[in-house]
CSV table of C-alpha atoms and ligand atoms in Angstrom, one decimal:
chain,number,residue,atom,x,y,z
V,11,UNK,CA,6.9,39.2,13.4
V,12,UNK,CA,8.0,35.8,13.8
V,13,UNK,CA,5.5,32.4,13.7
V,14,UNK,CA,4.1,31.5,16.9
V,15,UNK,CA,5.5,28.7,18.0
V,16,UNK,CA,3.9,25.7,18.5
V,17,UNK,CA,4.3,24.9,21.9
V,18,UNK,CA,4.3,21.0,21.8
V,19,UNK,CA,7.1,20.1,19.2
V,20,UNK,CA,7.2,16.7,17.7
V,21,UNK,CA,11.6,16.8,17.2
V,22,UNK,CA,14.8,18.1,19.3
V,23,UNK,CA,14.2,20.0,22.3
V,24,UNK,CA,12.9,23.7,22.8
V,25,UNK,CA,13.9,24.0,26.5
V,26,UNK,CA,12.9,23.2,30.0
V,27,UNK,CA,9.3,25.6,29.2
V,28,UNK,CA,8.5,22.6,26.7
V,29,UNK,CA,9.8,19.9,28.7
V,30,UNK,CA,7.5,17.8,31.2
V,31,UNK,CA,8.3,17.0,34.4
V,32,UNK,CA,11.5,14.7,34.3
V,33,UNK,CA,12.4,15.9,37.4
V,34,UNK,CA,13.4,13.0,39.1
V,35,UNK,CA,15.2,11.4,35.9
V,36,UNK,CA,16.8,14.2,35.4
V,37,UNK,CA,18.5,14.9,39.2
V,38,UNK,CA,19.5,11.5,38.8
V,39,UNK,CA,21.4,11.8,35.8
V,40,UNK,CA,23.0,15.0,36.8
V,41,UNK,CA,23.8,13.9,40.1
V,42,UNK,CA,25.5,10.5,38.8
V,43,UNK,CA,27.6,12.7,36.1
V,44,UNK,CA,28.6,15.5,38.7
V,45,UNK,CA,29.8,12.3,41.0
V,46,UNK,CA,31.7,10.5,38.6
V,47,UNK,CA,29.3,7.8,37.5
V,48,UNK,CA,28.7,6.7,34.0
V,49,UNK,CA,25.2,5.6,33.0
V,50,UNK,CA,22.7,3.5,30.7
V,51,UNK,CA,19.7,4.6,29.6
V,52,UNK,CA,16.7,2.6,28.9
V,53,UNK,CA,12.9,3.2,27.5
V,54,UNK,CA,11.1,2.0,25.2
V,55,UNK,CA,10.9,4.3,21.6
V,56,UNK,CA,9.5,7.5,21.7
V,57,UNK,CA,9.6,7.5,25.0
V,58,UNK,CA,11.8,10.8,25.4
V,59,UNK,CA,15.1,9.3,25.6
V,60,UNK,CA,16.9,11.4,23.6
V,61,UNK,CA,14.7,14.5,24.9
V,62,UNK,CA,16.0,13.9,28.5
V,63,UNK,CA,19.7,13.5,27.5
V,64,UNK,CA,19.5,17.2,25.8
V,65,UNK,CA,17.5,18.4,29.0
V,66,UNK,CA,20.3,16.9,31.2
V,67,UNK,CA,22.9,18.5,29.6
V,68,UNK,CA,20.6,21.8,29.8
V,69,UNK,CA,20.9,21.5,33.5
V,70,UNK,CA,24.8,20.3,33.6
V,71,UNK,CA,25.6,23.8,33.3
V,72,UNK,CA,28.2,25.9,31.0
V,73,UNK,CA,31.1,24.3,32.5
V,74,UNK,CA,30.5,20.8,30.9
V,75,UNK,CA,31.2,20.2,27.6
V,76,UNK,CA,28.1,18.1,26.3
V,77,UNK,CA,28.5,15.8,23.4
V,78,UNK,CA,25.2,14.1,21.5
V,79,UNK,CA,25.7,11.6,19.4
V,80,UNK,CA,23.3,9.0,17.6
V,81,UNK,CA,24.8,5.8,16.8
V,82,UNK,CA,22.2,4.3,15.1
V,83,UNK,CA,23.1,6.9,12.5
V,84,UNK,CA,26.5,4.9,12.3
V,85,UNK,CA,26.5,1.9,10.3
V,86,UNK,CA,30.5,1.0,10.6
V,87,UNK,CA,32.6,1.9,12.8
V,88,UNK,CA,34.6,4.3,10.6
V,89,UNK,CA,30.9,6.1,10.3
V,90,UNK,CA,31.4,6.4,14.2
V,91,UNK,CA,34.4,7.7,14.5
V,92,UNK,CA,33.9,10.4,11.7
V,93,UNK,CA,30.9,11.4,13.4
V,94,UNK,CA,32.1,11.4,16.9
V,95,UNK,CA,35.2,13.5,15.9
V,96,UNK,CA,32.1,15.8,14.2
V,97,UNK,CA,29.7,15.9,17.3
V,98,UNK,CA,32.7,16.7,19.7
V,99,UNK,CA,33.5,19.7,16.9
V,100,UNK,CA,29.5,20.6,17.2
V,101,UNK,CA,29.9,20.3,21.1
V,102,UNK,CA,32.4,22.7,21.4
V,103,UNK,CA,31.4,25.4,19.0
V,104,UNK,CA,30.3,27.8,22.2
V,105,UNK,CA,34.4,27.8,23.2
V,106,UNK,CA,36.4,29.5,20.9
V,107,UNK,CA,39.8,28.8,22.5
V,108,UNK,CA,38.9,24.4,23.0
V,109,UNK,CA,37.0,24.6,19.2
V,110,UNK,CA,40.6,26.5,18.0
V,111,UNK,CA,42.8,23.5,19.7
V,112,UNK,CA,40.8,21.1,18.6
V,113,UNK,CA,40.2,21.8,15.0
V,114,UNK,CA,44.1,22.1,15.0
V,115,UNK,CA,44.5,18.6,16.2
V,116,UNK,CA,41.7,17.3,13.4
V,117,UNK,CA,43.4,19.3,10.8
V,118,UNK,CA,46.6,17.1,11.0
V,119,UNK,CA,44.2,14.4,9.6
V,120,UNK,CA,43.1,16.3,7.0
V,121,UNK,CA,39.5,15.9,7.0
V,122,UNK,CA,36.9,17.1,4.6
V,123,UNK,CA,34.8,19.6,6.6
V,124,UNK,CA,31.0,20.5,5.4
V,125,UNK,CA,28.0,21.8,7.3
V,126,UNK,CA,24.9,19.5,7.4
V,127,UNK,CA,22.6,22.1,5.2
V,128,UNK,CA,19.3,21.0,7.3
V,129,UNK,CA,20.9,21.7,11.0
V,130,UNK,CA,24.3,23.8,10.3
V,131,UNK,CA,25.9,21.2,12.2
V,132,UNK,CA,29.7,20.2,11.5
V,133,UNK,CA,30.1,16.8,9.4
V,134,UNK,CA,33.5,15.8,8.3
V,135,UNK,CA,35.1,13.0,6.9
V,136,UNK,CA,38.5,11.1,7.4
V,137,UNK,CA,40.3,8.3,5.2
V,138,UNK,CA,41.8,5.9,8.1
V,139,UNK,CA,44.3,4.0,7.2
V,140,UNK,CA,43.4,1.3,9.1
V,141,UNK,CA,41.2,0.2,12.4
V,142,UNK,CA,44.0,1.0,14.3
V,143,UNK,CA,44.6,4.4,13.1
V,144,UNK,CA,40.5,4.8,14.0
V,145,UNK,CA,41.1,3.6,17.4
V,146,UNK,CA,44.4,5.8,18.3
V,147,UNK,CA,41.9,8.5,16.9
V,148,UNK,CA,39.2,8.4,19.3
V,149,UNK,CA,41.4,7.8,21.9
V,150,UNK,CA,43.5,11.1,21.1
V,151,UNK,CA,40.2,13.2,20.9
V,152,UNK,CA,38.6,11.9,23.9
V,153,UNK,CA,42.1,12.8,25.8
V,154,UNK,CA,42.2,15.9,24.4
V,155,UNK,CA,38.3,16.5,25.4
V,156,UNK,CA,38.8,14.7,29.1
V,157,UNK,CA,41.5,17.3,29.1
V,158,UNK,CA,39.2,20.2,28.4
V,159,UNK,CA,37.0,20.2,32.1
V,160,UNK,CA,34.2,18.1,32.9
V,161,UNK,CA,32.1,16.3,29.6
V,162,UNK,CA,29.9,13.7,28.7
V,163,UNK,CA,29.3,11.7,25.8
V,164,UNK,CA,25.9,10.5,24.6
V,165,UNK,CA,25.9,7.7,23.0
V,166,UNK,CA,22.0,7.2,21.7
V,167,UNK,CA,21.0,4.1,20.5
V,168,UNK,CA,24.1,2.2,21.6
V,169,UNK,CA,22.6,-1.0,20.4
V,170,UNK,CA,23.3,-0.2,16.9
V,171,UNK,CA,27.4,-1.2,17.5
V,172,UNK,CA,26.3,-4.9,17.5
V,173,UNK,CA,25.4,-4.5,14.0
V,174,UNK,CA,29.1,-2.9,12.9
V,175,UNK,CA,31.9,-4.7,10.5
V,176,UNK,CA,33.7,-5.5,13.8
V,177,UNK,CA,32.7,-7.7,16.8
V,178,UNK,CA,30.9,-5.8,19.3
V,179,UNK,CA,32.5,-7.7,22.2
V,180,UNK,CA,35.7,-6.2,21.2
V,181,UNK,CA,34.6,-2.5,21.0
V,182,UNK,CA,32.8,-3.2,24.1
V,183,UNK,CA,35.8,-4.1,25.9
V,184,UNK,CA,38.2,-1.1,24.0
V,185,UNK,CA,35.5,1.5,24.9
V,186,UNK,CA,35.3,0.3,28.7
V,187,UNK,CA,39.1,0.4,28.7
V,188,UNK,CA,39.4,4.0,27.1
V,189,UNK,CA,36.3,4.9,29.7
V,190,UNK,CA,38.9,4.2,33.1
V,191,UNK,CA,41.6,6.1,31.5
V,192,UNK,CA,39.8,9.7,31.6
V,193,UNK,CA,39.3,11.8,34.6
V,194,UNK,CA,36.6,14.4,33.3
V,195,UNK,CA,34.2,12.5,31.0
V,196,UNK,CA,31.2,10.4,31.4
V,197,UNK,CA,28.9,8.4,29.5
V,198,UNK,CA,25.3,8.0,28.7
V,199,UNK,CA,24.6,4.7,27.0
V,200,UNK,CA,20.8,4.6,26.1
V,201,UNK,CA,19.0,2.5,23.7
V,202,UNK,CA,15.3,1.3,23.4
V,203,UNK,CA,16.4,-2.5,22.3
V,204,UNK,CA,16.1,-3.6,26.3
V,205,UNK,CA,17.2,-7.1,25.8
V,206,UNK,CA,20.5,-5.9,23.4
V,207,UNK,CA,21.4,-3.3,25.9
V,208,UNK,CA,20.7,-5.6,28.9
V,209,UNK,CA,23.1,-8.3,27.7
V,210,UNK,CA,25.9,-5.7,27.1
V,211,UNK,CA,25.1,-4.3,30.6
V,212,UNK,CA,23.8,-6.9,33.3
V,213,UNK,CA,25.6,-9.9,31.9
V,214,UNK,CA,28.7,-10.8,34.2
V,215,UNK,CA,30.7,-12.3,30.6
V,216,UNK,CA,31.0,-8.6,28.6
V,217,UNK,CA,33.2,-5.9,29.2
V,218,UNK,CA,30.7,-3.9,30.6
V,219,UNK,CA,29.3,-5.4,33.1
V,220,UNK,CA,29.1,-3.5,36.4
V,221,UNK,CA,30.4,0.0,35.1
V,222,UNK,CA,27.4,2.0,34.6
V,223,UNK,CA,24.3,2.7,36.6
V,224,UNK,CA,21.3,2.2,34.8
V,225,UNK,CA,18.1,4.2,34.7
V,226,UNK,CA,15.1,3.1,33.0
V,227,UNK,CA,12.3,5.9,32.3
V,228,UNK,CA,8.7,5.2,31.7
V,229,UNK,CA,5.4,6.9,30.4
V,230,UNK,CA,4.9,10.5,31.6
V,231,UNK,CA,1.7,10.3,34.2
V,232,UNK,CA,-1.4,11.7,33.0
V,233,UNK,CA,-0.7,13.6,36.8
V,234,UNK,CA,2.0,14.8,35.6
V,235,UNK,CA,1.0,15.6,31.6
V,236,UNK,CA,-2.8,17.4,32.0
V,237,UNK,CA,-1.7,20.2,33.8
V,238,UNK,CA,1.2,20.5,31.7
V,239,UNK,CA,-1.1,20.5,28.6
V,240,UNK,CA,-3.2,22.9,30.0
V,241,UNK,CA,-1.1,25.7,31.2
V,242,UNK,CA,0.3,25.7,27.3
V,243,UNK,CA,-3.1,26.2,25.8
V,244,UNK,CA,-3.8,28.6,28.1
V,245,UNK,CA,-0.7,30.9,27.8
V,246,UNK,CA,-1.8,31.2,24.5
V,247,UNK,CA,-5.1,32.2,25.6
V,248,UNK,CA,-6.8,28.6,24.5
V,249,UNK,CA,-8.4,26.5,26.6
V,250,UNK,CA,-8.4,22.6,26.8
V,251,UNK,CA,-10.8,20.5,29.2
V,252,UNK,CA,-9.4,17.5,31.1
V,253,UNK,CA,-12.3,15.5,29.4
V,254,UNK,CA,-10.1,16.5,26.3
V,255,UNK,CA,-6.9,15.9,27.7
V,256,UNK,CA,-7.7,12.2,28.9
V,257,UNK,CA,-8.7,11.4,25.6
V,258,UNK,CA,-5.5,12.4,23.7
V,259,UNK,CA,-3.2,10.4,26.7
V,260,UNK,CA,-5.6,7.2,26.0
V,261,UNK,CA,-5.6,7.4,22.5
V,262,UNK,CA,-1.4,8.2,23.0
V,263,UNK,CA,-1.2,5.5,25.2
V,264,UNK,CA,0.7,8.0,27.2
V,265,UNK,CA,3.5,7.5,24.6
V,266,UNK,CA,5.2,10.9,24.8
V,267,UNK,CA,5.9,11.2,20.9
V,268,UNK,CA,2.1,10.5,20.2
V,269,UNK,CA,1.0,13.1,22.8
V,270,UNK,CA,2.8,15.4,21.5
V,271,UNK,CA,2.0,14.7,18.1
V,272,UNK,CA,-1.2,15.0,18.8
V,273,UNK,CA,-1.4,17.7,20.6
V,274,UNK,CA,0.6,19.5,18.1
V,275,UNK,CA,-2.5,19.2,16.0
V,276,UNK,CA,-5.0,20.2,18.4
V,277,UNK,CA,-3.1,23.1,19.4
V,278,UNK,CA,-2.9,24.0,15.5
V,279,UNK,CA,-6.5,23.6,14.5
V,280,UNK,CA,-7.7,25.0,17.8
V,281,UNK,CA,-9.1,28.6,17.9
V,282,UNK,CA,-10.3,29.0,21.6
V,283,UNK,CA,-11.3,25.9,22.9
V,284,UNK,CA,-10.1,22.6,21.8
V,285,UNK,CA,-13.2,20.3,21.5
V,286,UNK,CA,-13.4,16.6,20.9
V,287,UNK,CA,-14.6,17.1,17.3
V,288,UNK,CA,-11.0,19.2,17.5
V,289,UNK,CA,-9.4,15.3,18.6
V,290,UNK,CA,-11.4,13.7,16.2
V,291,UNK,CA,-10.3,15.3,13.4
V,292,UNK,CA,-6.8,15.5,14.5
V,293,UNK,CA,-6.8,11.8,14.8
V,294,UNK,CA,-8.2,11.3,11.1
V,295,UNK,CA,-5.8,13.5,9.9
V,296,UNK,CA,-3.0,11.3,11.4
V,297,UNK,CA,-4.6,8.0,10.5
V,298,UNK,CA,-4.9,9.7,6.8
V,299,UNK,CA,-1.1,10.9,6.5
V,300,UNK,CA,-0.1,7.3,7.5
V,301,UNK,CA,-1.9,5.1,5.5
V,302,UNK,CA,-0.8,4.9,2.7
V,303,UNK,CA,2.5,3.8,4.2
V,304,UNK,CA,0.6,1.5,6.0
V,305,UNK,CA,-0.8,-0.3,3.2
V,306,UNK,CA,2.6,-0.7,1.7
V,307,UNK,CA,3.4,-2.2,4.9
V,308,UNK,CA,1.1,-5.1,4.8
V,309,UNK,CA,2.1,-6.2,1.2
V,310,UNK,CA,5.5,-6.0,1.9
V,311,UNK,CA,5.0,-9.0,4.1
V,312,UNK,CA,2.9,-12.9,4.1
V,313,UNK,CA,-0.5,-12.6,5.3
V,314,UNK,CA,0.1,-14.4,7.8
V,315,UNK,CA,2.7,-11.8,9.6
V,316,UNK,CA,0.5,-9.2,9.3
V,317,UNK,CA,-2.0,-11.1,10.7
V,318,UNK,CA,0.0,-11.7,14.1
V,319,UNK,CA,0.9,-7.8,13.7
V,320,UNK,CA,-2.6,-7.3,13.9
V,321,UNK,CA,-3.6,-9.2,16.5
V,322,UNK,CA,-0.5,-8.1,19.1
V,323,UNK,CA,-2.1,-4.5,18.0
V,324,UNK,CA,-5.5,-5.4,19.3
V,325,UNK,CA,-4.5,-7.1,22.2
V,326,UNK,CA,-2.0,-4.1,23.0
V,327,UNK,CA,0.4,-5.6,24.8
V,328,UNK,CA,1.1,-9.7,25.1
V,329,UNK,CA,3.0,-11.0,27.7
V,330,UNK,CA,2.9,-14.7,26.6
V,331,UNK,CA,2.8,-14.6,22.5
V,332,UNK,CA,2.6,-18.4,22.2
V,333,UNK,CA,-0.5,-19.2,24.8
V,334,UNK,CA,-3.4,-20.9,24.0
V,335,UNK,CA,-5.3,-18.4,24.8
V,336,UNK,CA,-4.1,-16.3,22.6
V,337,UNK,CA,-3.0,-18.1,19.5
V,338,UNK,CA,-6.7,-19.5,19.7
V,339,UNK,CA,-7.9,-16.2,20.0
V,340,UNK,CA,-6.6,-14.9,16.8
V,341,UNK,CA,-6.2,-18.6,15.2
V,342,UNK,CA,-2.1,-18.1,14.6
V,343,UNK,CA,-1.9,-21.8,14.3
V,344,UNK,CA,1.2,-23.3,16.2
V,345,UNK,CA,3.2,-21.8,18.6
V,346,UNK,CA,6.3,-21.8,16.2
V,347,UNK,CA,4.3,-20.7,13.6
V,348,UNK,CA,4.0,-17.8,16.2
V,349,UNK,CA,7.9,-18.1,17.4
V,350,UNK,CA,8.7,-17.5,13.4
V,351,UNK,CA,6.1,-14.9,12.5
V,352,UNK,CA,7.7,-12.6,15.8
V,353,UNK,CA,11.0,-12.6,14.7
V,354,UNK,CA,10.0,-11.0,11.6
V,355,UNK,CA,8.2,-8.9,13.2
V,356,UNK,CA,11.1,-7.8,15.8
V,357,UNK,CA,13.7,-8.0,13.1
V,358,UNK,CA,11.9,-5.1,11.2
V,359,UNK,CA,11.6,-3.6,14.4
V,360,UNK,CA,7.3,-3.3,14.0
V,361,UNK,CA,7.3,-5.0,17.3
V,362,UNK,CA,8.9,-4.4,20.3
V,363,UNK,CA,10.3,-6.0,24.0
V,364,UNK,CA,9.9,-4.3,26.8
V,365,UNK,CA,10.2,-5.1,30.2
V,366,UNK,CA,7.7,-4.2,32.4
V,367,UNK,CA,9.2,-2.8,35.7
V,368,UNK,CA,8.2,-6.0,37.8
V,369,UNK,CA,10.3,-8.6,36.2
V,370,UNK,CA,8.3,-9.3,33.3
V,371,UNK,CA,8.6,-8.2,29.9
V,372,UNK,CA,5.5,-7.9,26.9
V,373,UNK,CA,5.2,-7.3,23.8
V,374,UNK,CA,4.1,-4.3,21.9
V,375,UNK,CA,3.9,-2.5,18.5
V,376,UNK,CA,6.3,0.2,18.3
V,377,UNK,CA,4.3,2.5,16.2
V,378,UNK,CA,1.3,3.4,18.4
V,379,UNK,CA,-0.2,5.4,15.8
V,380,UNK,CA,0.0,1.9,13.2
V,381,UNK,CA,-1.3,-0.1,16.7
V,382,UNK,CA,-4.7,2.5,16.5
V,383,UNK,CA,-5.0,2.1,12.6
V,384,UNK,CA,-4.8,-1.7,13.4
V,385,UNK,CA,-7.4,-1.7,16.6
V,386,UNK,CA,-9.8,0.5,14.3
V,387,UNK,CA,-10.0,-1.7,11.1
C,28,ATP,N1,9.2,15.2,28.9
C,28,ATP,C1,8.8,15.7,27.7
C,28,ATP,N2,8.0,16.7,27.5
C,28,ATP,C2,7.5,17.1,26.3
C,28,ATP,N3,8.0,16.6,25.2
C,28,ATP,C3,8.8,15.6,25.3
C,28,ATP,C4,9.3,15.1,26.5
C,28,ATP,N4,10.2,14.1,26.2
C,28,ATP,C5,10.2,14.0,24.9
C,28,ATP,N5,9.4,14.9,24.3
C,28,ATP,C6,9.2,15.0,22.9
C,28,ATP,O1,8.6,13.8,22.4
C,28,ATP,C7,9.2,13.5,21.2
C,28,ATP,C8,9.9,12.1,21.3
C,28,ATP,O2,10.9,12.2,22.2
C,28,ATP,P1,12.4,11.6,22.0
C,28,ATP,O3,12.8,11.8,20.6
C,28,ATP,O4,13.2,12.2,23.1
C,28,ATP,O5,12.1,10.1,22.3
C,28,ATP,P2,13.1,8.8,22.1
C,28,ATP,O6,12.7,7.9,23.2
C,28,ATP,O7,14.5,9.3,22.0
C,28,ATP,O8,12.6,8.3,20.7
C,28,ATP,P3,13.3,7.2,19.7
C,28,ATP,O9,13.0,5.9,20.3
C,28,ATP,O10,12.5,7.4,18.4
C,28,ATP,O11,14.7,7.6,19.6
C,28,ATP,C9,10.2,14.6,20.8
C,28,ATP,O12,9.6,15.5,20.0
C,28,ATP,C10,10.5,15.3,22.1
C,28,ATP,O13,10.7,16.6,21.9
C,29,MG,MG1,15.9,9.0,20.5
């Protein structure tokens, strides 16, 4: 007999049974892809980004040929192409005839094929001879895809090209210009860097200005997340009060990674009904897994940092980091003081940007579960 499976996972995606609501995000993304629209993606981290872009292609149907890729995994722009070539591979396993043509076109470059041990997935690697011959590369495979029916291309965490060997403006603008020459694919650029993603999209001087339509996804509601909750418990004969529930989203901040982490736990520890001493516990746990790393953390930068890192924890989320109000609150000194201290902070990616839907835009710690350890010490 097989495990039973834990019904709130914490990586990939199980299926639409394990995927909450969406709806909405979802018709829009399919609808925009079906009608010949490209589009960008943005949420803050662990939001369910990446989680939607698999649940979208769920729903494309077996007609489209789907292809995932994470560029953040990329740190050049040879790592890119190698791994685009791969994901397209990976993307087309489920056609033996396209995988067949395919494969014969890579072979001609004679790559070095392996399978990623942990998922089984394709990886491969190619000696270009030069940027050119990377770029006449991925514009041969995505022909030959564009050429195969209706696709889309993920690109997750699109950000992460402004950090390659070569100018981003220029791949911008080589991308965009590869993009109008296919009939049959699309795009998904998504990212949770807002202001990196917004500059490449919104701003009227790059390449891609104008040539996407963007959709930015929030928290799940607690409307929308209790009963989902609930009815997983319950099909596996547990049971979960909404007293319970409301205290996982608040302590989640509704941030769907740490509700499902959480839940994961509760779910795991719970024999009938999960109680808060069930929520406590789980919480410790978590708290106890983490610090450790957590103490590493704070000597791995001046007192000082940590002590604005602390204080954007407590307040949750700052709007204006360099008030009065709040650098008197926490004593941070002067406002560049403050400036200097966040851009540490942002450049290690602790803290985070994010707009807030009515033309404002806070600041927030990334790691929810660090922003708890910090509010409880
Ligand atoms: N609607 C949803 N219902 C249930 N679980 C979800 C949902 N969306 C995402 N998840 C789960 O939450 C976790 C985090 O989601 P995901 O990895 O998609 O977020 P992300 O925004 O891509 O994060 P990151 O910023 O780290 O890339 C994953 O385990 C995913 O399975
Ligand atoms: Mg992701």
């Amino acid at each position: 007999m097989s495990e039973p499976l834990n019904p709130f996972p914490i990586y990939g995606y199980l299926g639409p049974h394990y995927f909450c609501n969406r709806e909405r995000e979802k018709e829009n993304i399919i609808s925009a892809l079906r009608n010949g629209r490209n589009i960008t993606l943005y949420a803050p981290r662990r939001i369910g980004k990446t989680g939607l872009i698999y649940h979208a292609f769920h729903h494309l149907g077996k007609k489209w040929n789907c292809v995932y890729l994470d560029v953040q995994e990329s740190f050049t722009f040879k790592d890119f192409t190698n791994t685009l070539l791969a994901a397209v591979l990976n993307a087309l396993a489920k056609n033996k005839s396209l995988v067949k043509q395919f494969q014969d076109w890579l072979l001609t470059m004679r790559p070095v094929i392996s399978a990623n041990p942990h998922t089984g997935n394709m990886q491969l690697e190619i000696e270009f001879k030069s940027e050119l011959h990377q770029r006449t590369t991925v514009k041969e495979a995505l022909q030959l895809l564009d050429s195969y029916g209706p696709g889309v291309i993920a690109l997750d965490e699109f950000q992460q090209i402004s950090s390659w060997d070569v100018s981003s403006v220029s791949i911008e603008g080589w991308i965009r210009s590869e993009m109008q020459h296919l009939k049959n694919l699309r795009f998904i650029f998504s990212g949770s860097q807002f202001h990196l993603l917004s500059e490449m999209f919104n701003s009227a001087k790059r390449p891609f200005y104008a040539s996407t339509q963007s959709l930015s996804i929030g928290k799940i509601s607690p409307e929308d997340y209790t009963p989902f909750i609930q009815t997983h418990f319950k099909e596996a004969g547990l049971k979960i009060g909404s007293e319970q529930i409301s205290m996982i989203l608040d302590w989640s901040d509704g941030n769907t990674y740490n509700t499902q982490l959480l839940c994961n736990r509760v779910f795991s520890k719970t024999k009938k009904i999960a109680s808060t001493e069930i929520i406590n516990d789980s919480i410790l746990e978590i708290y106890a897994e983490n610090k450790l790393s957590y103490h590493a953390l704070s000597s791995s930068m001046s007192k000082y940092q940590w002590q604005l890192l602390t204080a954007i924890a407590i307040e949750g989320r700052v709007f204006q980091l360099t008030s009065r109000e709040f650098i008197t609150k926490y004593d941070l000194g002067s406002s560049s003081s403050v400036l200097r201290g966040l851009e540490f902070l942002t450049s290690r990616e602790l803290v985070y940007q994010y707009p807030d839907g009515a033309g404002k835009s806070y600041y927030e710690i990334y790691d929810i579960v660090l922003m708890r350890w910090l509010q409880k010490k």
